[in-house]
CSV table of C-alpha atoms in Angstrom, one decimal:
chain,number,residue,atom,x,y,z
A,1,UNK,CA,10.7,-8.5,-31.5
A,2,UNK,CA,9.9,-10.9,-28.7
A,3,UNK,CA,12.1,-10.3,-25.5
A,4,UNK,CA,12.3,-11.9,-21.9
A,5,UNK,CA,13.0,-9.7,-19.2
A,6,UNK,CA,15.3,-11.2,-16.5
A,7,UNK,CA,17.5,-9.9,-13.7
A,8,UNK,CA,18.6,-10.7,-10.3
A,9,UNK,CA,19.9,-14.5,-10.6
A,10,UNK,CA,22.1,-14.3,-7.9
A,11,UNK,CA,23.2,-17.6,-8.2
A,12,UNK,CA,25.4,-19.0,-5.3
A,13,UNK,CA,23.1,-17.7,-2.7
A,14,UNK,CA,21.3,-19.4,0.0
A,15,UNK,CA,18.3,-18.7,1.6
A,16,UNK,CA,18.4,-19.2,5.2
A,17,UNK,CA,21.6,-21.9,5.3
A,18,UNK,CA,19.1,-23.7,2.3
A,19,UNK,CA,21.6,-24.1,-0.8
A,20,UNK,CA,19.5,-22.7,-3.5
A,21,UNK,CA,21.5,-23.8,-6.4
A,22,UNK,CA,19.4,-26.7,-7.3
A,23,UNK,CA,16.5,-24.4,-7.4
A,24,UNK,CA,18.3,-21.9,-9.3
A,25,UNK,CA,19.7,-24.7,-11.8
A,26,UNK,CA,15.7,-25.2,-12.1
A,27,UNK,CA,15.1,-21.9,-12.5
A,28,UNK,CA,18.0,-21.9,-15.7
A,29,UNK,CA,15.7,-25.3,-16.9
A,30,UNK,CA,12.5,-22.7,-16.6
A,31,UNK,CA,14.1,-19.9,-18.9
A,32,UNK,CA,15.6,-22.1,-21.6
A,33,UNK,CA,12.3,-23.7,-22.1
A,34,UNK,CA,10.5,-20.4,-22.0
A,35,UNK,CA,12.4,-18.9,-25.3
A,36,UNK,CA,12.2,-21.9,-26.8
A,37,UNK,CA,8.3,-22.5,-26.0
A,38,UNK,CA,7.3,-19.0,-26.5
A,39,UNK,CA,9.5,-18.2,-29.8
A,40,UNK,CA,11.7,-15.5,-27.8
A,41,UNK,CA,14.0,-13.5,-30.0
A,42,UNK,CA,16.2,-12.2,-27.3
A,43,UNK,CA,17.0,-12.4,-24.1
A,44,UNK,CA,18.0,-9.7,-21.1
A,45,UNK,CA,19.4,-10.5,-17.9
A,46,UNK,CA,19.8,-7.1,-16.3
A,47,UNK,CA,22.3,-7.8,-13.6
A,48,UNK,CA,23.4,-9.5,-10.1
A,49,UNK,CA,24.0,-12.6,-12.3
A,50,UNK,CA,26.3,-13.2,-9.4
A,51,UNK,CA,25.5,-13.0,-5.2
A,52,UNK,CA,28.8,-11.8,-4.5
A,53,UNK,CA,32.2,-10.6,-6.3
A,54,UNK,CA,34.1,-14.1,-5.7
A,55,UNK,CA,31.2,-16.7,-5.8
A,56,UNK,CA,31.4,-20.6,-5.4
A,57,UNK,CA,32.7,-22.6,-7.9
A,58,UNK,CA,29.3,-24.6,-8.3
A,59,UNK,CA,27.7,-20.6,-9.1
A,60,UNK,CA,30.5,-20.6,-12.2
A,61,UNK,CA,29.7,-24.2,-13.0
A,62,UNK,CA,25.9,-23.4,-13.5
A,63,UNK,CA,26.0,-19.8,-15.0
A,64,UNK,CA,28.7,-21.6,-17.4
A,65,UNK,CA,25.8,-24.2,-18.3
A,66,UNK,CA,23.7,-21.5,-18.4
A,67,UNK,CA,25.6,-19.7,-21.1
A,68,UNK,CA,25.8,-23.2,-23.2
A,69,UNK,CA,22.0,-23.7,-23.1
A,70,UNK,CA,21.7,-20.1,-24.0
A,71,UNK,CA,23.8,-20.3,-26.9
A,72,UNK,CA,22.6,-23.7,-28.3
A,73,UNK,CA,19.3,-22.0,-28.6
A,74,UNK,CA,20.6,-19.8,-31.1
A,75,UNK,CA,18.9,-16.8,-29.4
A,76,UNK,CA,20.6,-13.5,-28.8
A,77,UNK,CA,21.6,-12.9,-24.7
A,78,UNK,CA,22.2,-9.2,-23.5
A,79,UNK,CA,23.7,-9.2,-19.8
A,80,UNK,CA,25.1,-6.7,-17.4
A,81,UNK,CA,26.4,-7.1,-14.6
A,82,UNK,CA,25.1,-5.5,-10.9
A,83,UNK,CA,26.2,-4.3,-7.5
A,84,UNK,CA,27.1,-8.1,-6.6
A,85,UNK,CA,28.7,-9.0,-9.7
A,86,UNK,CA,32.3,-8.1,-10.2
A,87,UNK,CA,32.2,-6.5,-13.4
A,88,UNK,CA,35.9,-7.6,-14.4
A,89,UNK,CA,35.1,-11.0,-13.3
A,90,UNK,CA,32.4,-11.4,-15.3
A,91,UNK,CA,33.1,-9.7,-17.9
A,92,UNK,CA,36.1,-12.1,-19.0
A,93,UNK,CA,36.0,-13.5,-22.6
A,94,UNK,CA,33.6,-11.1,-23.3
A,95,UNK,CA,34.8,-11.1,-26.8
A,96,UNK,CA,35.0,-14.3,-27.3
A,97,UNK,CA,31.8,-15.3,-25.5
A,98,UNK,CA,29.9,-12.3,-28.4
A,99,UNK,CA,30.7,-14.7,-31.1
A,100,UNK,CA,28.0,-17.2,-29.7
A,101,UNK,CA,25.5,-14.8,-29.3
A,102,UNK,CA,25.8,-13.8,-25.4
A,103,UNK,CA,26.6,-10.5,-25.2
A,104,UNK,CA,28.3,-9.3,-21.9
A,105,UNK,CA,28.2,-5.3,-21.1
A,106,UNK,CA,30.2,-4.8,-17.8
A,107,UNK,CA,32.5,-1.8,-18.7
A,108,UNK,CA,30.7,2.1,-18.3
A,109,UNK,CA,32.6,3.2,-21.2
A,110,UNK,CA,30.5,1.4,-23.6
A,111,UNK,CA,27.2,2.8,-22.5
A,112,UNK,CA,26.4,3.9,-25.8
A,113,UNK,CA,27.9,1.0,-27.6
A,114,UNK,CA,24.9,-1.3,-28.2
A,115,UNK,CA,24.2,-4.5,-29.3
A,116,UNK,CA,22.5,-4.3,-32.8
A,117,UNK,CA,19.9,-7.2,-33.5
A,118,UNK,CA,17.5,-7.3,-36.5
A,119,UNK,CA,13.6,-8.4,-37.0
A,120,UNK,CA,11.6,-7.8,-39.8
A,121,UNK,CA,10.8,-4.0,-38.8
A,122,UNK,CA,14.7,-3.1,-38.8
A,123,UNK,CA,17.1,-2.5,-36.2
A,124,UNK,CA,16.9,-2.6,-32.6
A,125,UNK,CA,20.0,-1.0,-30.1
A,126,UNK,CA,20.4,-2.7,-26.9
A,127,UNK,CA,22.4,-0.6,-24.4
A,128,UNK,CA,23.8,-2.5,-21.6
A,129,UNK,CA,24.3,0.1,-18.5
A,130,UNK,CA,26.2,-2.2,-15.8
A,131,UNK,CA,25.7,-1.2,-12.2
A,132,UNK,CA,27.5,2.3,-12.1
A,133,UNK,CA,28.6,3.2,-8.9
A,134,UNK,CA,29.4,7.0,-8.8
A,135,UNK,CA,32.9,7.2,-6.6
A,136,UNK,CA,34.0,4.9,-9.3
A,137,UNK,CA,32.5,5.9,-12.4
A,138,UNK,CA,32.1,9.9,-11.8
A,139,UNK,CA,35.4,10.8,-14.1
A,140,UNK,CA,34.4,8.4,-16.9
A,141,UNK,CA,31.3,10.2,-17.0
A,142,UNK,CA,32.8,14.0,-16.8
A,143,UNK,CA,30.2,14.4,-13.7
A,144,UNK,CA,31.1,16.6,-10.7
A,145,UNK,CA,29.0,15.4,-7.9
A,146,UNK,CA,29.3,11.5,-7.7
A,147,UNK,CA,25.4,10.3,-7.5
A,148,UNK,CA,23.5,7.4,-9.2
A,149,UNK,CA,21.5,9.9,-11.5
A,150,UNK,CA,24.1,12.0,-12.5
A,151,UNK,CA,26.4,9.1,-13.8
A,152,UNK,CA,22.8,7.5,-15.4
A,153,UNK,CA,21.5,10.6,-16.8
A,154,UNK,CA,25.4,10.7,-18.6
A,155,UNK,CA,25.1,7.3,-19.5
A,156,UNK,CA,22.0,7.7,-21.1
A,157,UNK,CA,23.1,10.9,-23.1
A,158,UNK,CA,25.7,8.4,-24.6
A,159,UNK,CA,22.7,6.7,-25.1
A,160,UNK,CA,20.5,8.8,-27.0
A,161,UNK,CA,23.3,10.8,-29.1
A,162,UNK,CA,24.2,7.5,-30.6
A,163,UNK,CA,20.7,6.5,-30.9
A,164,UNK,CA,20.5,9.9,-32.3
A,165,UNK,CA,23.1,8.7,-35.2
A,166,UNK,CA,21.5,6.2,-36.2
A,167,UNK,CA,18.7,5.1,-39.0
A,168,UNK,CA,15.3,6.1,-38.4
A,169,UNK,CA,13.3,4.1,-37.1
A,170,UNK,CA,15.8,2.0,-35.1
A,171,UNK,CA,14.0,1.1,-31.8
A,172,UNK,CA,15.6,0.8,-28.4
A,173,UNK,CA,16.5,-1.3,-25.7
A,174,UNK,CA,18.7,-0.1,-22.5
A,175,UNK,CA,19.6,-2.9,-19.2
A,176,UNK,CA,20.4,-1.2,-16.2
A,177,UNK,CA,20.9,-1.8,-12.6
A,178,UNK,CA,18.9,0.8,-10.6
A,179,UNK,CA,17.0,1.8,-7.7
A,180,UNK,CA,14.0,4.1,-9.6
A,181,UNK,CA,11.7,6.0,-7.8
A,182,UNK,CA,8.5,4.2,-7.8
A,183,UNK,CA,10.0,1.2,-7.0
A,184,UNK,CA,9.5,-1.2,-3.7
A,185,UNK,CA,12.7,-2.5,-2.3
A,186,UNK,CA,12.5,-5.7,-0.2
A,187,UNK,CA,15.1,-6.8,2.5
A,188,UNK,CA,17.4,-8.7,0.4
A,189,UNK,CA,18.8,-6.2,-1.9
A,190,UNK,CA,22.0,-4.6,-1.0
A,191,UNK,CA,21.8,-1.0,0.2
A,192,UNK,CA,23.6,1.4,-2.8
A,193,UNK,CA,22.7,5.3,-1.1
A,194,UNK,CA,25.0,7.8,-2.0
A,195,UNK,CA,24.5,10.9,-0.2
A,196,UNK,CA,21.4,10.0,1.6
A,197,UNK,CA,19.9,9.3,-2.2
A,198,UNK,CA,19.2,5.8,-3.3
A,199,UNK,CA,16.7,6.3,-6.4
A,200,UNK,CA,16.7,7.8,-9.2
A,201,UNK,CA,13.9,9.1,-11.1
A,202,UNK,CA,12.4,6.7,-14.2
A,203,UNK,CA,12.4,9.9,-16.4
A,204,UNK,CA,16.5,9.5,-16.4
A,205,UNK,CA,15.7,6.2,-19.0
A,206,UNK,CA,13.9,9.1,-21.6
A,207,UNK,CA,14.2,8.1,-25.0
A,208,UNK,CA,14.2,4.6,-24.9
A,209,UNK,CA,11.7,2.3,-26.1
A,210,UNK,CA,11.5,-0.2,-23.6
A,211,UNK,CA,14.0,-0.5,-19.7
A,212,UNK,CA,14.8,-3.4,-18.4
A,213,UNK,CA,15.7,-2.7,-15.0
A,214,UNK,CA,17.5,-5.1,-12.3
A,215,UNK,CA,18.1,-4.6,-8.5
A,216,UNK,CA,14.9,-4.7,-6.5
A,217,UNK,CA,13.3,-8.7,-6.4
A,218,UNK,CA,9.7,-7.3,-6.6
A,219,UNK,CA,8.3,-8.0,-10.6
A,220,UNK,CA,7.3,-3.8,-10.5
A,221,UNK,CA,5.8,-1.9,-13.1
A,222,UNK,CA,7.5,1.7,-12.8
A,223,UNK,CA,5.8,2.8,-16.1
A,224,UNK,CA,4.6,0.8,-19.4
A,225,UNK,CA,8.1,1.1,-20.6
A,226,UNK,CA,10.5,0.7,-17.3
A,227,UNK,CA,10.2,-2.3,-15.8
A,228,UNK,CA,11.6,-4.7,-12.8
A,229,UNK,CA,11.6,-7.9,-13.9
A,230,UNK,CA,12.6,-8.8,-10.0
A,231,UNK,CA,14.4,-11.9,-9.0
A,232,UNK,CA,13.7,-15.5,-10.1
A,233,UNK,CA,13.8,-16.8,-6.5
A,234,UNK,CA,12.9,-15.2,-3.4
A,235,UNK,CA,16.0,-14.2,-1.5
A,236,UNK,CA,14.3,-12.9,1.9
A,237,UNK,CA,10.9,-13.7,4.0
A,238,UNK,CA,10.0,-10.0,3.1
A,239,UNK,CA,9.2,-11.5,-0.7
A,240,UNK,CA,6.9,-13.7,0.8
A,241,UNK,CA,3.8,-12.2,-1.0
A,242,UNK,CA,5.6,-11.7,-4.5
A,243,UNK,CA,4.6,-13.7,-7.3
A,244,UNK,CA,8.1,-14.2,-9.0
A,245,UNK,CA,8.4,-13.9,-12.7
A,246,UNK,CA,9.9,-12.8,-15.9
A,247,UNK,CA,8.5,-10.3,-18.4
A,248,UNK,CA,7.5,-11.4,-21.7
A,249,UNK,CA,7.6,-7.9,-24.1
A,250,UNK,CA,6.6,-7.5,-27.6
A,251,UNK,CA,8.3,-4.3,-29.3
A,252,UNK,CA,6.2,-3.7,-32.0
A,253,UNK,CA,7.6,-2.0,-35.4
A,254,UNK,CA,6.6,1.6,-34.1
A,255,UNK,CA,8.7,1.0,-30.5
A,256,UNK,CA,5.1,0.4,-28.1
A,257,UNK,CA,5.4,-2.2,-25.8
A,258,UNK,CA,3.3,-5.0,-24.9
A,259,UNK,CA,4.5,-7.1,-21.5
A,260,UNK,CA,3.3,-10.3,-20.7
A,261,UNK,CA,4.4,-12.2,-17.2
A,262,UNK,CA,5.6,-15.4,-17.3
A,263,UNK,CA,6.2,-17.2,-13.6
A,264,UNK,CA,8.6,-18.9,-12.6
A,265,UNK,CA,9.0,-21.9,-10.6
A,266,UNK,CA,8.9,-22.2,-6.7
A,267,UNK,CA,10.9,-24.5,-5.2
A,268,UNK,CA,8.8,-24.5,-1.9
A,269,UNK,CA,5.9,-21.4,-0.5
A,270,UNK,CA,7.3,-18.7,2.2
A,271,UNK,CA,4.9,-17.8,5.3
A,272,UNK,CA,5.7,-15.7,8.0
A,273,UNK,CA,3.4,-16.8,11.3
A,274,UNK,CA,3.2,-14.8,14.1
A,275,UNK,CA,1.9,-15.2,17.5
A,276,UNK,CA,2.6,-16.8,21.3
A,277,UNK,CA,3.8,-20.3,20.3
A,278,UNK,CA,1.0,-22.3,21.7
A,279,UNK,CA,-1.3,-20.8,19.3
A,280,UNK,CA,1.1,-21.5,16.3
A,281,UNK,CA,0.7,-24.9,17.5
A,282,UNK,CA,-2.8,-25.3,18.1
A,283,UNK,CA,-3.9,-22.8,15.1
A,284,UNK,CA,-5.6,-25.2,12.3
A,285,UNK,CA,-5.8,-22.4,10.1
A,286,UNK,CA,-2.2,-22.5,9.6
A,287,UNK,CA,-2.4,-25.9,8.4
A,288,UNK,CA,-1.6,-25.0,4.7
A,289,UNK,CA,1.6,-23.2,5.9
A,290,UNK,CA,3.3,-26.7,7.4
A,291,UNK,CA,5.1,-27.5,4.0
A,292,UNK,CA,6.0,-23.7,3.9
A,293,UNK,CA,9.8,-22.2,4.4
A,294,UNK,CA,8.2,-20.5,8.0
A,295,UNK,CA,9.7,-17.6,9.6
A,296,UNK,CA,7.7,-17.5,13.0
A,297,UNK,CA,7.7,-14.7,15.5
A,298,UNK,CA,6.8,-15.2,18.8
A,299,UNK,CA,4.7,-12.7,21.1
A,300,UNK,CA,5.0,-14.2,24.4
A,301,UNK,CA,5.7,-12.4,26.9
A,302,UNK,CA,8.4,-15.0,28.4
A,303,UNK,CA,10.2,-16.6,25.7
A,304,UNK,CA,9.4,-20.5,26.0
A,305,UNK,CA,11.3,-23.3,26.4
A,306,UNK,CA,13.0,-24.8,22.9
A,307,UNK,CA,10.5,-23.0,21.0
A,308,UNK,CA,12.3,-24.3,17.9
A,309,UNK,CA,12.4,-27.6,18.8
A,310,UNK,CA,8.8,-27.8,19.1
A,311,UNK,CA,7.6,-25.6,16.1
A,312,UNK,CA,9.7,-27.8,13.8
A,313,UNK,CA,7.4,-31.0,14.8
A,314,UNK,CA,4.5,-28.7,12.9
A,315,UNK,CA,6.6,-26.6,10.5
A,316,UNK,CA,9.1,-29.0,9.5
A,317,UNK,CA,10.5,-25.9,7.3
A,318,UNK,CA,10.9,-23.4,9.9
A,319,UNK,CA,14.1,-21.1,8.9
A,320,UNK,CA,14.0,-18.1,10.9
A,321,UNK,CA,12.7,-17.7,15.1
A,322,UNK,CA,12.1,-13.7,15.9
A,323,UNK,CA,11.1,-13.1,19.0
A,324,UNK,CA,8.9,-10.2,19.6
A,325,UNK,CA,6.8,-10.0,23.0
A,326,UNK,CA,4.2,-7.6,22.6
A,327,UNK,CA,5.2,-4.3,24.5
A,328,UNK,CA,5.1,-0.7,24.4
A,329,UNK,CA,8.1,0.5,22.2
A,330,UNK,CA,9.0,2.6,25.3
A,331,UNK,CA,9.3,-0.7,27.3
A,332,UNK,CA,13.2,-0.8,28.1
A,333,UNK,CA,12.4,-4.5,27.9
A,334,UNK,CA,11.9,-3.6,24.4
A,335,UNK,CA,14.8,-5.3,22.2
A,336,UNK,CA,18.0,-3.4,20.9
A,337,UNK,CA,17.1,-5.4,17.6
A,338,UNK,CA,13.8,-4.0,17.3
A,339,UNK,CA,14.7,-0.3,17.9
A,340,UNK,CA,16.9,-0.5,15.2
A,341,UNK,CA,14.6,-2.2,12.7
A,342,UNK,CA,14.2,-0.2,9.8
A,343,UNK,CA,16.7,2.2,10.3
A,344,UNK,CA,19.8,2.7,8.0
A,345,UNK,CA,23.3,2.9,9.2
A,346,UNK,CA,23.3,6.4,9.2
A,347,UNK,CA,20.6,7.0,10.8
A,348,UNK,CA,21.9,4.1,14.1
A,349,UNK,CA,25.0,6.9,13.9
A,350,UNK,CA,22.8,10.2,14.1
A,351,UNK,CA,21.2,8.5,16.8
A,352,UNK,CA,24.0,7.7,18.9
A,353,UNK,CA,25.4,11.6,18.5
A,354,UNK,CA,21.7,12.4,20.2
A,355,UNK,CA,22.5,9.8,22.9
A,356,UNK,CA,25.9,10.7,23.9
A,357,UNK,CA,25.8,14.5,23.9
A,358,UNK,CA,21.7,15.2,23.9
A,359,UNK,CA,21.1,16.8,20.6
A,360,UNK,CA,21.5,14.8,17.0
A,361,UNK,CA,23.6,16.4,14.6
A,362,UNK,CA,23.5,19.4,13.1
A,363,UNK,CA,23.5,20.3,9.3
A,364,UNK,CA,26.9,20.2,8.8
A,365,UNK,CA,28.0,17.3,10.9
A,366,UNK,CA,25.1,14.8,9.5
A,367,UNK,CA,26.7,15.6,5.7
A,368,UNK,CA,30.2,14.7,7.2
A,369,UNK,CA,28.8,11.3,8.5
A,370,UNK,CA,26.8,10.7,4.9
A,371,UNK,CA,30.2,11.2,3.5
A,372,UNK,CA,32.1,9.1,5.9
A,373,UNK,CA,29.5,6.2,5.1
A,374,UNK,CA,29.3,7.1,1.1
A,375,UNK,CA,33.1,6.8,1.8
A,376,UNK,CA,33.6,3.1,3.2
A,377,UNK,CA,30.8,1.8,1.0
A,378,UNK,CA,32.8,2.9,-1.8
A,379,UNK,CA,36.0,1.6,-0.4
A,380,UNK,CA,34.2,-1.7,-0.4
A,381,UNK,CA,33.1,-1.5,-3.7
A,382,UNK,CA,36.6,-1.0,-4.8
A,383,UNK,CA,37.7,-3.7,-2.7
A,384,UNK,CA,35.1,-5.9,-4.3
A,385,UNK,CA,35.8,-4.8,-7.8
A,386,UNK,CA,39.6,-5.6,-7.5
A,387,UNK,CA,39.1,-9.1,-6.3
């Protein structure tokens, strides 16, 4: 059984102010033609269909075209939805929408309810595992400590005890919307730790012939059969280097996997320049970046006058000015912005404790602020969810 490997769409987002949807719409043009060029017998989209739990009518308008070019085809969809989708939302008319062959999986219960489609070799399950976050999903799972691999690993024992019932032989699929160990996040995904923990390990997935995985936008290879397919587009300059595409897999008759990757389109190249502005100016090497989307950061040590104004008569495209002067990171000129780059919330917090009273803090009180964060993320979940 052929299968393309999608995730990630996140259709109604812009990149920088740009409005992506007629790239995205492109991207849609790009997928349809791919199943049909390269004889695809089914198709997985493993989540964040949506960019956020309410999105723009013109992101309902296309993922509705999307499901009627899907369905013409006559080719079997599986889809689950992510962090960003609102599973109730899009999970309306999920019976309805079956009947054409586009299966939508956004309710944990049915983690071990596949989809069954057929080749010549016999069955093959497809388990879609929608985004599960723990607060919300821990009872329905008869877990006691609400964290992204417990709730997985008792999704997947749904998994393989039905799996388990079923005729030999019968290969398997699972979707899921995951951060696995092994994997390399980018800037654009939305943060989903629970109790200082974000991944999970890949040997969770154990039993299944072939993962499709959704969440982080880098195509990764976590092992031969767990997979990131990553997203279509890229979503932040930190994807700048990523060659976006979908996976092409062959399940053979004995379950072994054999991935192909098949690009995708780019609607215009990222670079990210950095250096004093006069030599981003004067620079010829950076000629091939003047049709680029260009973040630029800027090392002088005085920030120049309308530095904007005069990169964009180069780099027409420039979407993002960060200013970084060159200086010790003990400098108190040093930026608030930078001496919070590439910390998490929790961390700012701990850090503010140390500042106010002189010591960070202790065991006890750092696992009541991860709580306190797990907490309001949560909360917004919820919120989200009931939207």
């Amino acid at each position: 059984m052929r299968i393309l490997h999608t995730s990630d769409w996140h259709l109604g987002r812009a990149f920088h102010r740009v409005n992506l949807l007629e790239a995205q719409a492109g991207f849609i043009g790009h997928l349809v033609s791919t199943v049909r060029e390269r004889a695809v017998d089914a198709v997985v989209v493993s989540g964040d269909v949506y960019d956020r739990a309410v999105p723009p009518l013109a992101a309902v308008e296309l993922f509705d075209t999307a499901l009627h070019r899907l369905a013409d085809l006559g080719v079997p969809t599986v889809m689950i939805s992510g962090n960003h989708d609102s599973a109730r939302r899009l999970g309306v008319g999920a019976g309805l929408i079956d009947r054409a062959g586009i299966h939508l999986r956004t309710e944990p219960s049915a983690a071990g309810t596949p989809v069954i489609l057929r080749d010549a070799h016999g069955d093959v399950a497809f388990y879609g595992l929608p985004y599960l976050e723990p607060a919300l999903v821990k009872d329905e799972f008869g877990v006691d400590k609400a964290g992204h691999e417990a709730v997985l690993d008792a999704a997947m024992d749904r998994v393989r005890a039905d799996l388990a019932g079923r005729a030999p032989g019968t290969r398997s699929v699972v979707l899921a919307h995951a951060f696995v160990t092994g994997g390399e996040a980018s800037d654009s995904e939305r943060d989903i730790t629970v109790g200082g923990v974000a991944a999970v390990p890949a040997g969770v997935f154990d039993g299944a012939d072939y993962v499709a995985l959704g969440h982080l936008h880098g195509c990764q290879t976590i092992t031969e059969r767990v997979r990131y397919s990553g997203s279509p587009l890229a979503y932040s300059f930190s994807e700048a280097d990523h060659r976006k595409s979908m996976w092409l897999i062959d399940l053979d008759a004995d379950g072994s996997v054999t991935a192909d990757r098949v690009d995708c389109p780019v609607p215009r190249p990222l670079a990210r320049i950095r250096g004093t502005l006069d030599d981003l100016l004067a620079d010829p090497g950076l000629a091939r970046h003047e049709d680029a989307w260009v973040e630029a950061t800027l090392t002088d040590p005085v920030r120049p006058a309308e530095p904007m104004a005069r990169l964009t008569e180069r780099f027409p495209h420039t979407l993002s000015l960060v200013f970084a002067p060159e200086r010790a990171p003990d400098d108190p000129r040093v930026s608030y912005a930078r001496r919070l780059a590439g910390r998490s919330d929790e961390q700012v917090a701990q850090d503010f404790v140390a500042h106010v009273r002189g010591a960070g803090p202790d065991a006890d009180e750092a696992a009541v602020l991860r709580e306190a964060f797990d907490a309001v993320r949560a909360d917004h979940t919820a919120r989200e969810v009931a939207r």
